[in-house]
mmCIF file of N, CA, C and O in Angstrom:
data_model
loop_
_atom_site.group_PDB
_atom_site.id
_atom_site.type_symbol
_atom_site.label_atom_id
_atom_site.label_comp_id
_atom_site.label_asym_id
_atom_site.label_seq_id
_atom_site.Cartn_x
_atom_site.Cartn_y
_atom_site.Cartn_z
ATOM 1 N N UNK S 1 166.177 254.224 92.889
ATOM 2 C CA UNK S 1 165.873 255.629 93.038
ATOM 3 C C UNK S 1 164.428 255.813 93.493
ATOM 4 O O UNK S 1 164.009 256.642 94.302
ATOM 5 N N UNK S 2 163.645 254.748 92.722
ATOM 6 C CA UNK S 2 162.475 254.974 93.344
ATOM 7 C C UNK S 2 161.814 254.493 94.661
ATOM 8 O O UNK S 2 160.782 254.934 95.167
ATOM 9 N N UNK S 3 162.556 253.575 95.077
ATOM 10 C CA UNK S 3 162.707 253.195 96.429
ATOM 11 C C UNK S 3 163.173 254.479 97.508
ATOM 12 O O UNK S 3 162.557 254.566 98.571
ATOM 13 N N UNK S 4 164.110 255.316 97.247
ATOM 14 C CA UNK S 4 164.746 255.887 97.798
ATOM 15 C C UNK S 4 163.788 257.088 98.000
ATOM 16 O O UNK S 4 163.659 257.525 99.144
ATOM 17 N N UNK S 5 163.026 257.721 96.854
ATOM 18 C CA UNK S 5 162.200 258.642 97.082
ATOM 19 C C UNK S 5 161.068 258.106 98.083
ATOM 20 O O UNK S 5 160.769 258.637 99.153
ATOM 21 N N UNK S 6 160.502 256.967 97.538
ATOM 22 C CA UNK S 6 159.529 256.415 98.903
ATOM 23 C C UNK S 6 160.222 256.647 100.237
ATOM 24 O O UNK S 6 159.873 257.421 101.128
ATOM 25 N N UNK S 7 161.030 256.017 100.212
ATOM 26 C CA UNK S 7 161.858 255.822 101.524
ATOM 27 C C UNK S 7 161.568 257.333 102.364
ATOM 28 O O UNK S 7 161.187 257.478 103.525
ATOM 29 N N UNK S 8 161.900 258.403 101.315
ATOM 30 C CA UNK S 8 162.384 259.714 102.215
ATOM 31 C C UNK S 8 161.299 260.235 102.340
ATOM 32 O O UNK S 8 161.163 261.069 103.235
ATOM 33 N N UNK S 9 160.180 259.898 101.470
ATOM 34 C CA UNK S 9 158.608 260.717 101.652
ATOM 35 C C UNK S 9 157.670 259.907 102.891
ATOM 36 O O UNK S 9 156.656 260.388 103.398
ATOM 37 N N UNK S 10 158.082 258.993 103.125
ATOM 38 C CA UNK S 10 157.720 258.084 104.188
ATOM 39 C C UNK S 10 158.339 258.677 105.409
ATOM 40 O O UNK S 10 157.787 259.064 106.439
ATOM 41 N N UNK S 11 159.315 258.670 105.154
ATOM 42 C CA UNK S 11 160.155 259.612 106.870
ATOM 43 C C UNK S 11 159.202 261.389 107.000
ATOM 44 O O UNK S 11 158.692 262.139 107.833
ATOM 45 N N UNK S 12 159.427 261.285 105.759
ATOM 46 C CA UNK S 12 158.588 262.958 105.629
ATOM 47 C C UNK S 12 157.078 263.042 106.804
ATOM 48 O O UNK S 12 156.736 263.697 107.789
ATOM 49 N N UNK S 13 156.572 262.014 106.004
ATOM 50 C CA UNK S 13 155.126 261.851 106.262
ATOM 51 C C UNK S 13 155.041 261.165 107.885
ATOM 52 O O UNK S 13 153.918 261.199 108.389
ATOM 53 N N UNK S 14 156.141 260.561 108.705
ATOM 54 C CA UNK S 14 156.149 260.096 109.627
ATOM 55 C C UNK S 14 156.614 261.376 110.714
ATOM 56 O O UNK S 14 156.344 261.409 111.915
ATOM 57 N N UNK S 15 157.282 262.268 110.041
ATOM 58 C CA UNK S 15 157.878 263.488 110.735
ATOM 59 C C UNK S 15 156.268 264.116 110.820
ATOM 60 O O UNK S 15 155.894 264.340 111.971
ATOM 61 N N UNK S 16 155.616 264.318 110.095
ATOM 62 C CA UNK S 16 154.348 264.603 110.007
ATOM 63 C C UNK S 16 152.979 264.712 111.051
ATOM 64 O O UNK S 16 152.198 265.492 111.596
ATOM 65 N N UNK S 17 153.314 263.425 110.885
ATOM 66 C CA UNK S 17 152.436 262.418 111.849
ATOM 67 C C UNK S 17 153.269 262.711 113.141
ATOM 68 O O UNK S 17 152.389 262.966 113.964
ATOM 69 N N UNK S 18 154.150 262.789 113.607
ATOM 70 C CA UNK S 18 155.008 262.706 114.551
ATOM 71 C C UNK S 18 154.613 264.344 115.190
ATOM 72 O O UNK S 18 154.370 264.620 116.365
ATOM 73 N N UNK S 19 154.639 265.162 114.156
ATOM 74 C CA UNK S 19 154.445 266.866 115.006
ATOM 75 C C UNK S 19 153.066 266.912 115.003
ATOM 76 O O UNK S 19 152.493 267.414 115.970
ATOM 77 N N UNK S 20 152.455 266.479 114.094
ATOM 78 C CA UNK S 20 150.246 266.383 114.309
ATOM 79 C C UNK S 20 150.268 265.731 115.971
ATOM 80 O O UNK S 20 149.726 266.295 116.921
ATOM 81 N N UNK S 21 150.705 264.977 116.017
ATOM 82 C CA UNK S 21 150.553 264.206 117.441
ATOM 83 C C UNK S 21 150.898 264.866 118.689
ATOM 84 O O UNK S 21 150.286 264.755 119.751
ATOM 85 N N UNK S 22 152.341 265.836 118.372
ATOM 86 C CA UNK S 22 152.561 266.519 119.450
ATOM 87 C C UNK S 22 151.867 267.736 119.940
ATOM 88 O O UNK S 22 151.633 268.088 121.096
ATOM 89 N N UNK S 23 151.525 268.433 118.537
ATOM 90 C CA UNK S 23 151.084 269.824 118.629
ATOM 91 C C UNK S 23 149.525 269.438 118.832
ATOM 92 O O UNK S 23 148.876 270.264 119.473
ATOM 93 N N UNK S 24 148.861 268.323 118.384
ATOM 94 C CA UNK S 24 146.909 268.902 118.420
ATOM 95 C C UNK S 24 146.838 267.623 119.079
ATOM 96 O O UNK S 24 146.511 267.909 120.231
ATOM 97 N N UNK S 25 146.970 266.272 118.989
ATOM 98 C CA UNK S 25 146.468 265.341 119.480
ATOM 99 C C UNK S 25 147.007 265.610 121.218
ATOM 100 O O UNK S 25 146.093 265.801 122.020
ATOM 101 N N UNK S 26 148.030 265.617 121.598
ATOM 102 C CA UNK S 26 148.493 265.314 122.939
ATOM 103 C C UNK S 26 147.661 266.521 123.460
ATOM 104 O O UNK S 26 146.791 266.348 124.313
ATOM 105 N N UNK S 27 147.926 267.692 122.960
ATOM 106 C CA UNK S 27 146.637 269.027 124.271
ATOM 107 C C UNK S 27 145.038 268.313 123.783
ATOM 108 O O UNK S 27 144.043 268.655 124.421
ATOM 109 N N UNK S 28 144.970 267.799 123.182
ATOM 110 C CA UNK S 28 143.178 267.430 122.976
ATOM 111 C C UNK S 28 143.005 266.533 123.747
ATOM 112 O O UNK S 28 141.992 266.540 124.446
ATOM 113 N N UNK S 29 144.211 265.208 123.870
ATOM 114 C CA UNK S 29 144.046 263.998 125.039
ATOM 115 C C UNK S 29 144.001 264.793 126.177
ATOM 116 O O UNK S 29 143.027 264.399 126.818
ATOM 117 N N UNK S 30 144.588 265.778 126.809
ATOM 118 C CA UNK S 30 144.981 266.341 127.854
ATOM 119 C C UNK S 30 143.502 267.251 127.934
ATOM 120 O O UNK S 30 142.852 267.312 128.978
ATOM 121 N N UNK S 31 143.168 267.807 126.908
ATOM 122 C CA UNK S 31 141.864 268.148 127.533
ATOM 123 C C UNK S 31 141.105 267.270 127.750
ATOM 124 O O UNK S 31 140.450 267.760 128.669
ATOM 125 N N UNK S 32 140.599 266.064 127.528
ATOM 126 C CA UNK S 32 139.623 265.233 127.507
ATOM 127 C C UNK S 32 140.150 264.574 128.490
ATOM 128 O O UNK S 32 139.112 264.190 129.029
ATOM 129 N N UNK S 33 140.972 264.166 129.112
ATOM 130 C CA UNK S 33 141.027 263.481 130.323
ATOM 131 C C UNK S 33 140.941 264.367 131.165
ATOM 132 O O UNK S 33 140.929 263.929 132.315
ATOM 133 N N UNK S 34 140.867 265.598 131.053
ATOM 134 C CA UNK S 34 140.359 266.836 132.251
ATOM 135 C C UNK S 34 138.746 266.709 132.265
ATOM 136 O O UNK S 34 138.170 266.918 133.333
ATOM 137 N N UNK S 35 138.174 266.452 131.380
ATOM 138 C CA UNK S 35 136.788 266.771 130.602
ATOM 139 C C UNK S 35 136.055 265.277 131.103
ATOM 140 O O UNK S 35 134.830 265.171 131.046
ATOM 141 N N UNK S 36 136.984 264.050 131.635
ATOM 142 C CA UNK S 36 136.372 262.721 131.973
ATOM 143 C C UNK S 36 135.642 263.165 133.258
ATOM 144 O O UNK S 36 134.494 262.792 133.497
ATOM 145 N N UNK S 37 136.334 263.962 134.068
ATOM 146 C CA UNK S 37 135.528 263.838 135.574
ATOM 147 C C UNK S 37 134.303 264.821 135.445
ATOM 148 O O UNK S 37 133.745 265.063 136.516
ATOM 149 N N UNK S 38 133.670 265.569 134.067
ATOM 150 C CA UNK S 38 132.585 266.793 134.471
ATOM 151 C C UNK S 38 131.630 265.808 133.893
ATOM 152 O O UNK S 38 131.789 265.171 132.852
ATOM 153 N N UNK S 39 130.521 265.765 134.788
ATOM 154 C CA UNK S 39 129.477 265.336 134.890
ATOM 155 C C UNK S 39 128.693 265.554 133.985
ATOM 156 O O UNK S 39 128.322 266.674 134.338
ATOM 157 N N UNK S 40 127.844 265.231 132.574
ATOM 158 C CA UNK S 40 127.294 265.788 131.465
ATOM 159 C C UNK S 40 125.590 265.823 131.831
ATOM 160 O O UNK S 40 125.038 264.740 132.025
ATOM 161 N N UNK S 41 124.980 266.790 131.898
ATOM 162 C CA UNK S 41 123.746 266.182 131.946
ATOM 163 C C UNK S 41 122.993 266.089 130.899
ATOM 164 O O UNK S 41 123.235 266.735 129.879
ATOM 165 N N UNK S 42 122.106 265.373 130.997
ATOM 166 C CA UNK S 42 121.514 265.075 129.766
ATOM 167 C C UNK S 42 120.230 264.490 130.487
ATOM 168 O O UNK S 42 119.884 264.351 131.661
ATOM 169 N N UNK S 43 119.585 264.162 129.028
ATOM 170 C CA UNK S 43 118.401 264.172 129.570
ATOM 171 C C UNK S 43 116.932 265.143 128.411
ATOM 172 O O UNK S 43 117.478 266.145 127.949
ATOM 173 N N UNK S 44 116.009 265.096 128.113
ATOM 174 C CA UNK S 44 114.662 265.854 127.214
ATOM 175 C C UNK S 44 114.787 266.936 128.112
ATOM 176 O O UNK S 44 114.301 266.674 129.213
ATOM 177 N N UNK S 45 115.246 267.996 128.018
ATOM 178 C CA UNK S 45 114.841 269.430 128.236
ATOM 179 C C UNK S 45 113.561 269.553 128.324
ATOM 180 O O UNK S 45 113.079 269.983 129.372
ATOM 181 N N UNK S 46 112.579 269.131 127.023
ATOM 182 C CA UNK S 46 111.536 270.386 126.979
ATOM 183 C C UNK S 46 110.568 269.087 127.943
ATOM 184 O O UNK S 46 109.543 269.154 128.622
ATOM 185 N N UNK S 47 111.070 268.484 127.745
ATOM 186 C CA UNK S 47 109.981 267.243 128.847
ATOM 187 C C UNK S 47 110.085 268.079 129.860
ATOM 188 O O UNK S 47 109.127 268.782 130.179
ATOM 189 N N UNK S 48 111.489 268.133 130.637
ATOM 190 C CA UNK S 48 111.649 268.879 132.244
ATOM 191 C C UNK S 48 110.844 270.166 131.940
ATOM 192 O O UNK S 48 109.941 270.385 132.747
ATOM 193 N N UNK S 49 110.969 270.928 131.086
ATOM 194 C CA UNK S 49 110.188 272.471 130.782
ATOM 195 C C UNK S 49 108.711 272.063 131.032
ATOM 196 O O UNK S 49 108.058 272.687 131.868
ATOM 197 N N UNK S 50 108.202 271.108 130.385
ATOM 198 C CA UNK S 50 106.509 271.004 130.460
ATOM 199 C C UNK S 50 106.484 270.728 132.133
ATOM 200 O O UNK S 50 106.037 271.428 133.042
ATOM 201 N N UNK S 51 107.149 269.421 132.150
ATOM 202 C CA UNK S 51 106.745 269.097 133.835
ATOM 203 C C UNK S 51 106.957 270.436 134.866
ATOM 204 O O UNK S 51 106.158 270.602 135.787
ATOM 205 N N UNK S 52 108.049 271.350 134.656
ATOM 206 C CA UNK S 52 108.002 272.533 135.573
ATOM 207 C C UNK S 52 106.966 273.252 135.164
ATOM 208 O O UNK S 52 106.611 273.809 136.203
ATOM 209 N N UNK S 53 106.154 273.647 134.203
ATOM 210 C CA UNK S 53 105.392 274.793 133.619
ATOM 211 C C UNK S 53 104.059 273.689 134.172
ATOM 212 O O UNK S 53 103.106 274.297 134.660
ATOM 213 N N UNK S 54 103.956 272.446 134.136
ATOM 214 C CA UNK S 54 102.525 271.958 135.100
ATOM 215 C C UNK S 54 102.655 272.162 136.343
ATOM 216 O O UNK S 54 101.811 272.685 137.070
ATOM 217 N N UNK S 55 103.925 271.683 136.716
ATOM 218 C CA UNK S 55 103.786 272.468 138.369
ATOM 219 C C UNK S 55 103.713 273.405 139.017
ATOM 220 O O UNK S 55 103.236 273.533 140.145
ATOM 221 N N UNK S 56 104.257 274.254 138.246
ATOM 222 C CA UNK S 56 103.588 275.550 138.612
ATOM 223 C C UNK S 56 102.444 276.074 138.371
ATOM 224 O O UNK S 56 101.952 277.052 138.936
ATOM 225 N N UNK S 57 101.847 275.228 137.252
ATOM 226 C CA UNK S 57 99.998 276.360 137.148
ATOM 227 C C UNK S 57 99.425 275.484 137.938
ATOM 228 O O UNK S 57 98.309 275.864 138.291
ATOM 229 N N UNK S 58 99.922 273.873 138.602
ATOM 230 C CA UNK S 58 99.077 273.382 139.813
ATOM 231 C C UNK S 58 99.435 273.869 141.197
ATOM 232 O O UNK S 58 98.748 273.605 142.183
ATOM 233 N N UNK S 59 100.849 274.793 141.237
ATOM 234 C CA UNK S 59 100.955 275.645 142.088
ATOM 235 C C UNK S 59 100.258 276.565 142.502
ATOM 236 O O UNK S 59 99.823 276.570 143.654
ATOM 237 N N UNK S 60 100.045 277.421 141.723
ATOM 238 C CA UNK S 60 99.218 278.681 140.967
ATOM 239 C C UNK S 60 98.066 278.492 141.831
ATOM 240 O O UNK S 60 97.791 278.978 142.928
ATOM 241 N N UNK S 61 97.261 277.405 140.834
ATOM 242 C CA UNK S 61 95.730 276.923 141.208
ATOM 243 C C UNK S 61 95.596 276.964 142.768
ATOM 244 O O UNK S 61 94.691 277.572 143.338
ATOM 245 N N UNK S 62 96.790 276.109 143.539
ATOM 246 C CA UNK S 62 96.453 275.740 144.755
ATOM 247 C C UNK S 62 96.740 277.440 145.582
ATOM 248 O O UNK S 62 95.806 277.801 146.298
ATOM 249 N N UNK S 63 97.875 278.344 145.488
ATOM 250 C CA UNK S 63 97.783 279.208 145.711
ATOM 251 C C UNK S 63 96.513 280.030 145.690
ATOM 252 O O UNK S 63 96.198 280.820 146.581
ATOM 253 N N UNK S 64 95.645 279.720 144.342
ATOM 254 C CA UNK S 64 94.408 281.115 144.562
ATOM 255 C C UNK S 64 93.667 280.419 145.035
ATOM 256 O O UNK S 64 92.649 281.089 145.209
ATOM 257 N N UNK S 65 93.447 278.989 145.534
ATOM 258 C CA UNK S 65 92.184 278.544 146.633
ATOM 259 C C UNK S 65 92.815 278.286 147.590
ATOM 260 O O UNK S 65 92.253 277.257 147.964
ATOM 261 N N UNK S 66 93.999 278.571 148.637
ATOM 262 C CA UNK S 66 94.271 279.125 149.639
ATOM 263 C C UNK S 66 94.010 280.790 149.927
ATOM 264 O O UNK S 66 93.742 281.269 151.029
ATOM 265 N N UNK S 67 94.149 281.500 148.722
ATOM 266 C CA UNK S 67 93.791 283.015 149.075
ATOM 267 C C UNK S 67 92.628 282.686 149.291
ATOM 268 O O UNK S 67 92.190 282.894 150.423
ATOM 269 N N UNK S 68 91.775 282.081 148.296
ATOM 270 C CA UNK S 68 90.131 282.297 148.358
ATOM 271 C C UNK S 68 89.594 281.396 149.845
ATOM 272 O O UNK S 68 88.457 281.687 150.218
ATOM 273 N N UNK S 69 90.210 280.542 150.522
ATOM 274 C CA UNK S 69 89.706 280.220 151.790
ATOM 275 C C UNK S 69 90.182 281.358 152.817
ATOM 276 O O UNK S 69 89.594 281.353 153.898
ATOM 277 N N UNK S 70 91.090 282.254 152.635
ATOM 278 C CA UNK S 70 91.537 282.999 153.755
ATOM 279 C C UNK S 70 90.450 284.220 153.173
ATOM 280 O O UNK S 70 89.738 284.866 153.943
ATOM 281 N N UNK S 71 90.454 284.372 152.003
ATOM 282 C CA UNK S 71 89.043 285.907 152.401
ATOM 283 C C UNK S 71 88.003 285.043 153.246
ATOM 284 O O UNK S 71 87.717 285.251 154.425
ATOM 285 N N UNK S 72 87.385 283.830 152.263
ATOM 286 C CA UNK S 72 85.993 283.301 153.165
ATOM 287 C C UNK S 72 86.402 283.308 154.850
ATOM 288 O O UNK S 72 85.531 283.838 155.540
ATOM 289 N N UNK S 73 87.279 282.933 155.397
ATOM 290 C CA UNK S 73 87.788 283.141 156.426
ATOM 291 C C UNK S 73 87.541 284.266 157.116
ATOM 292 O O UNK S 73 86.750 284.290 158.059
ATOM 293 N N UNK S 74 88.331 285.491 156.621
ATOM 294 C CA UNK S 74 87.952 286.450 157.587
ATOM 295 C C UNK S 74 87.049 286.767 156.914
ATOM 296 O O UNK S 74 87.387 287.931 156.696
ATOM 297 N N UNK S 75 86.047 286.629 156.348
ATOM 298 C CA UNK S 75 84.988 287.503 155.658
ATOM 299 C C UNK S 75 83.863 286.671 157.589
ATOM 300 O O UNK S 75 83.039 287.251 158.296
ATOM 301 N N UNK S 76 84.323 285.527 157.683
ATOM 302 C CA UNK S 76 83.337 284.868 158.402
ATOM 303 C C UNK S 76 83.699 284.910 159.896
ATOM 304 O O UNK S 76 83.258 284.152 160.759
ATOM 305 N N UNK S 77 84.658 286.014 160.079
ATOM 306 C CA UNK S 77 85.347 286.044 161.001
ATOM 307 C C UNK S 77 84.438 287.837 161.552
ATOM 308 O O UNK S 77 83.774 288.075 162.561
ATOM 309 N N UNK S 78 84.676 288.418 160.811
ATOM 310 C CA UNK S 78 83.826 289.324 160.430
ATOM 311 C C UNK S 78 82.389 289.392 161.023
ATOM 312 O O UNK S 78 81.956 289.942 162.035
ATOM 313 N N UNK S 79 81.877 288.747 160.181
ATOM 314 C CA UNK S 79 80.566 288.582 160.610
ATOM 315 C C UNK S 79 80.419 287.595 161.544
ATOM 316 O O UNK S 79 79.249 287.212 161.534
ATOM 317 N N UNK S 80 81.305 286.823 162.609
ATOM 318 C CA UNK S 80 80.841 286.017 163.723
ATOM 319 C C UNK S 80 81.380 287.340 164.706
ATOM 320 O O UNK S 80 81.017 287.258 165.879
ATOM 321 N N UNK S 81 82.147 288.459 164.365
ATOM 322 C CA UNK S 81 82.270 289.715 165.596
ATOM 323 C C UNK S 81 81.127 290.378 165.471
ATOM 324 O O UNK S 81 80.806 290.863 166.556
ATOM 325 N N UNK S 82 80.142 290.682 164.359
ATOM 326 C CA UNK S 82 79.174 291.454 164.043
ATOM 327 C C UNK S 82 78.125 290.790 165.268
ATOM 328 O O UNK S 82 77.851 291.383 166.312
ATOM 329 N N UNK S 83 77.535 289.216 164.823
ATOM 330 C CA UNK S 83 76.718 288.897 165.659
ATOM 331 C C UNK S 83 77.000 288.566 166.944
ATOM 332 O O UNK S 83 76.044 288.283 167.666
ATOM 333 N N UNK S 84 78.383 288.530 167.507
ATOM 334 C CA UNK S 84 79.112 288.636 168.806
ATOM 335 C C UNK S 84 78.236 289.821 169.156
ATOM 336 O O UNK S 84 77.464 289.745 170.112
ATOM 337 N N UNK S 85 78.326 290.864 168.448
ATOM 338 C CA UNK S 85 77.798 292.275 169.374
ATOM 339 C C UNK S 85 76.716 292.338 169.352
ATOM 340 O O UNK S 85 76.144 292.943 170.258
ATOM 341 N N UNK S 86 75.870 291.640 168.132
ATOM 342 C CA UNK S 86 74.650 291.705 168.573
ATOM 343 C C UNK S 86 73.945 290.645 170.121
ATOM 344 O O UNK S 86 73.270 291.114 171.037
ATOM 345 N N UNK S 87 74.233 289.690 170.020
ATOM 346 C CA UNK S 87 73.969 288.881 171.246
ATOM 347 C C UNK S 87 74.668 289.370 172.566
ATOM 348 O O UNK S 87 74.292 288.887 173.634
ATOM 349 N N UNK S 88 75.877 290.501 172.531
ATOM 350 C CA UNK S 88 75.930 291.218 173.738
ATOM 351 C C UNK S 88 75.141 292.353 173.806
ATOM 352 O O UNK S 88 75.061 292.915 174.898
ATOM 353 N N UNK S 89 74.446 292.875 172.700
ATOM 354 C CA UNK S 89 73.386 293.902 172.766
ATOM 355 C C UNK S 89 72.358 293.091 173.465
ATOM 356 O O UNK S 89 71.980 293.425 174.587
ATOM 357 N N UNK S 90 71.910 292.097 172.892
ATOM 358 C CA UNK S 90 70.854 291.291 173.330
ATOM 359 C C UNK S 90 70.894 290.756 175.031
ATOM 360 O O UNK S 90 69.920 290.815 175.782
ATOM 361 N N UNK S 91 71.804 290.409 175.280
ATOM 362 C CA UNK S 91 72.238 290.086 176.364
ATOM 363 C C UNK S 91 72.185 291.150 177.333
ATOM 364 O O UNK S 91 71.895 290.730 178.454
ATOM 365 N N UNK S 92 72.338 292.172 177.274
ATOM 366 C CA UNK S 92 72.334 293.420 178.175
ATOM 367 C C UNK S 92 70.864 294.276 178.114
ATOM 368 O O UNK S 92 70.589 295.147 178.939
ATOM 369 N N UNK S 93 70.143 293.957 177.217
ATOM 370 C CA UNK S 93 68.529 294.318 177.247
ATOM 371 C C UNK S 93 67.862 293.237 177.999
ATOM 372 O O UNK S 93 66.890 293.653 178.630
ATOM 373 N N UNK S 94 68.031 292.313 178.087
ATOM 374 C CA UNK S 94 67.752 290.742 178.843
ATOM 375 C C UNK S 94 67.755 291.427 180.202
ATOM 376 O O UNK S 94 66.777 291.660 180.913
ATOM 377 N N UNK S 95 69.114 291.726 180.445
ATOM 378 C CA UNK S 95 69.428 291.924 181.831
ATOM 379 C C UNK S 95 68.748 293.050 182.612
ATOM 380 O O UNK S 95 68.338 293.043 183.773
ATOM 381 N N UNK S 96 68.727 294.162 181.555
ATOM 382 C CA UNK S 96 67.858 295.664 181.670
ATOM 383 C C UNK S 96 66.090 295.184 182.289
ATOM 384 O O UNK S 96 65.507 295.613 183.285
ATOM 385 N N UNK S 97 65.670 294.291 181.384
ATOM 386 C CA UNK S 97 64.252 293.839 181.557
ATOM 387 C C UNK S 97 63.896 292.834 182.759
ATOM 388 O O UNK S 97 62.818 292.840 183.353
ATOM 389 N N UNK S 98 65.031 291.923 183.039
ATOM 390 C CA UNK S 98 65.250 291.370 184.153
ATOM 391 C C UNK S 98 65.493 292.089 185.378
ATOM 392 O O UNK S 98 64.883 291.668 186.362
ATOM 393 N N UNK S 99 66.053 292.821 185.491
ATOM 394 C CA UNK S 99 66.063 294.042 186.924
ATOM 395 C C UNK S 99 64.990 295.088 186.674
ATOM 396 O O UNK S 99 64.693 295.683 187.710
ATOM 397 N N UNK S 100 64.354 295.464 185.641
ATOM 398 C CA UNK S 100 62.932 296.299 185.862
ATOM 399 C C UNK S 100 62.066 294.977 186.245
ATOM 400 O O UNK S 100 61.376 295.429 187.159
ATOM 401 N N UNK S 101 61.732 293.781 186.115
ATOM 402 C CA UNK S 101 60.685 292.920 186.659
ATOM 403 C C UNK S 101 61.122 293.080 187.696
ATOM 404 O O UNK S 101 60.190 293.423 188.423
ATOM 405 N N UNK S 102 61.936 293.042 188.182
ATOM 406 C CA UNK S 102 62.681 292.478 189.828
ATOM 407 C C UNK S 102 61.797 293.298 190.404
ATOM 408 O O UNK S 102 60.757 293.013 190.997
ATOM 409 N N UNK S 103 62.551 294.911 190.067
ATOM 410 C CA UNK S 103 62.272 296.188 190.945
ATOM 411 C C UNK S 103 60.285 296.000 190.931
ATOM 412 O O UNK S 103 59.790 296.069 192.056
ATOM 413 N N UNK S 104 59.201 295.769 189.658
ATOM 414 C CA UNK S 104 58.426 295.952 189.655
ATOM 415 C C UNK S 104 57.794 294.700 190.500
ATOM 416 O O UNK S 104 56.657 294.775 190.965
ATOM 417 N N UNK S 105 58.654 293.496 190.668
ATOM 418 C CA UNK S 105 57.977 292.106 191.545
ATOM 419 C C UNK S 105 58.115 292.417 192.816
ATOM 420 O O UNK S 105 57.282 291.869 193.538
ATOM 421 N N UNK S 106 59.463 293.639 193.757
ATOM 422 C CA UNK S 106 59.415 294.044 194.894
ATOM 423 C C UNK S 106 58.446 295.010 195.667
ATOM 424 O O UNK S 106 58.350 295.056 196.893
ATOM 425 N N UNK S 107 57.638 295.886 194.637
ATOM 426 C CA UNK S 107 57.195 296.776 195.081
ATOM 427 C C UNK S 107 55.384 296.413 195.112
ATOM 428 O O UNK S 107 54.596 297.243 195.566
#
């Protein structure tokens, strides 16, 4: 008899095992062999976070001494039109004083 109860609690427990397998194990294999081909990344996050947050304030940096060469730039651009006009001022009093000698070396 007591064989017999083993016997039938054993089939029980194999019926068991038998619907656990169908109902949760087989869709969990079936997800995970869907789940083999996605690529996981991995890897220190906050490492990648620091290295992007240095490259950008050495971004940054290089950005405001490109602005700051383009003011010096036209700031010097500026002032090479300023003394442009002065040396064509100069240049045309030259010429003024050069044709009054002329006229005063002809007469």
């Amino acid at each position: 008899r007591m064989a017999q109860e083993y016997s039938i609690a054993s089939i029980r427990k194999e019926d068991e095992i038998k619907m656990m397998w169908k109902t949760r194990a087989v869709p969990l294999i079936e997800q995970l062999k869907n789940l083999q081909d996605v690529h996981i990344l991995c890897g220190d996050y906050k490492m990648k976070l620091a290295r992007q947050n240095y490259f950008m304030s050495r971004q940054d940096k290089v950005i405001d001494n490109l602005i700051s060469q383009l003011s010096r730039q036209e700031l010097l651009q500026i002032m090479l039109k300023c003394e442009y006009k002065v040396h064509v001022k100069s240049l045309d009093l030259l010429q003024d004083i050069l044709a009054h000698v002329s006229l005063l070396g002809k007469t």
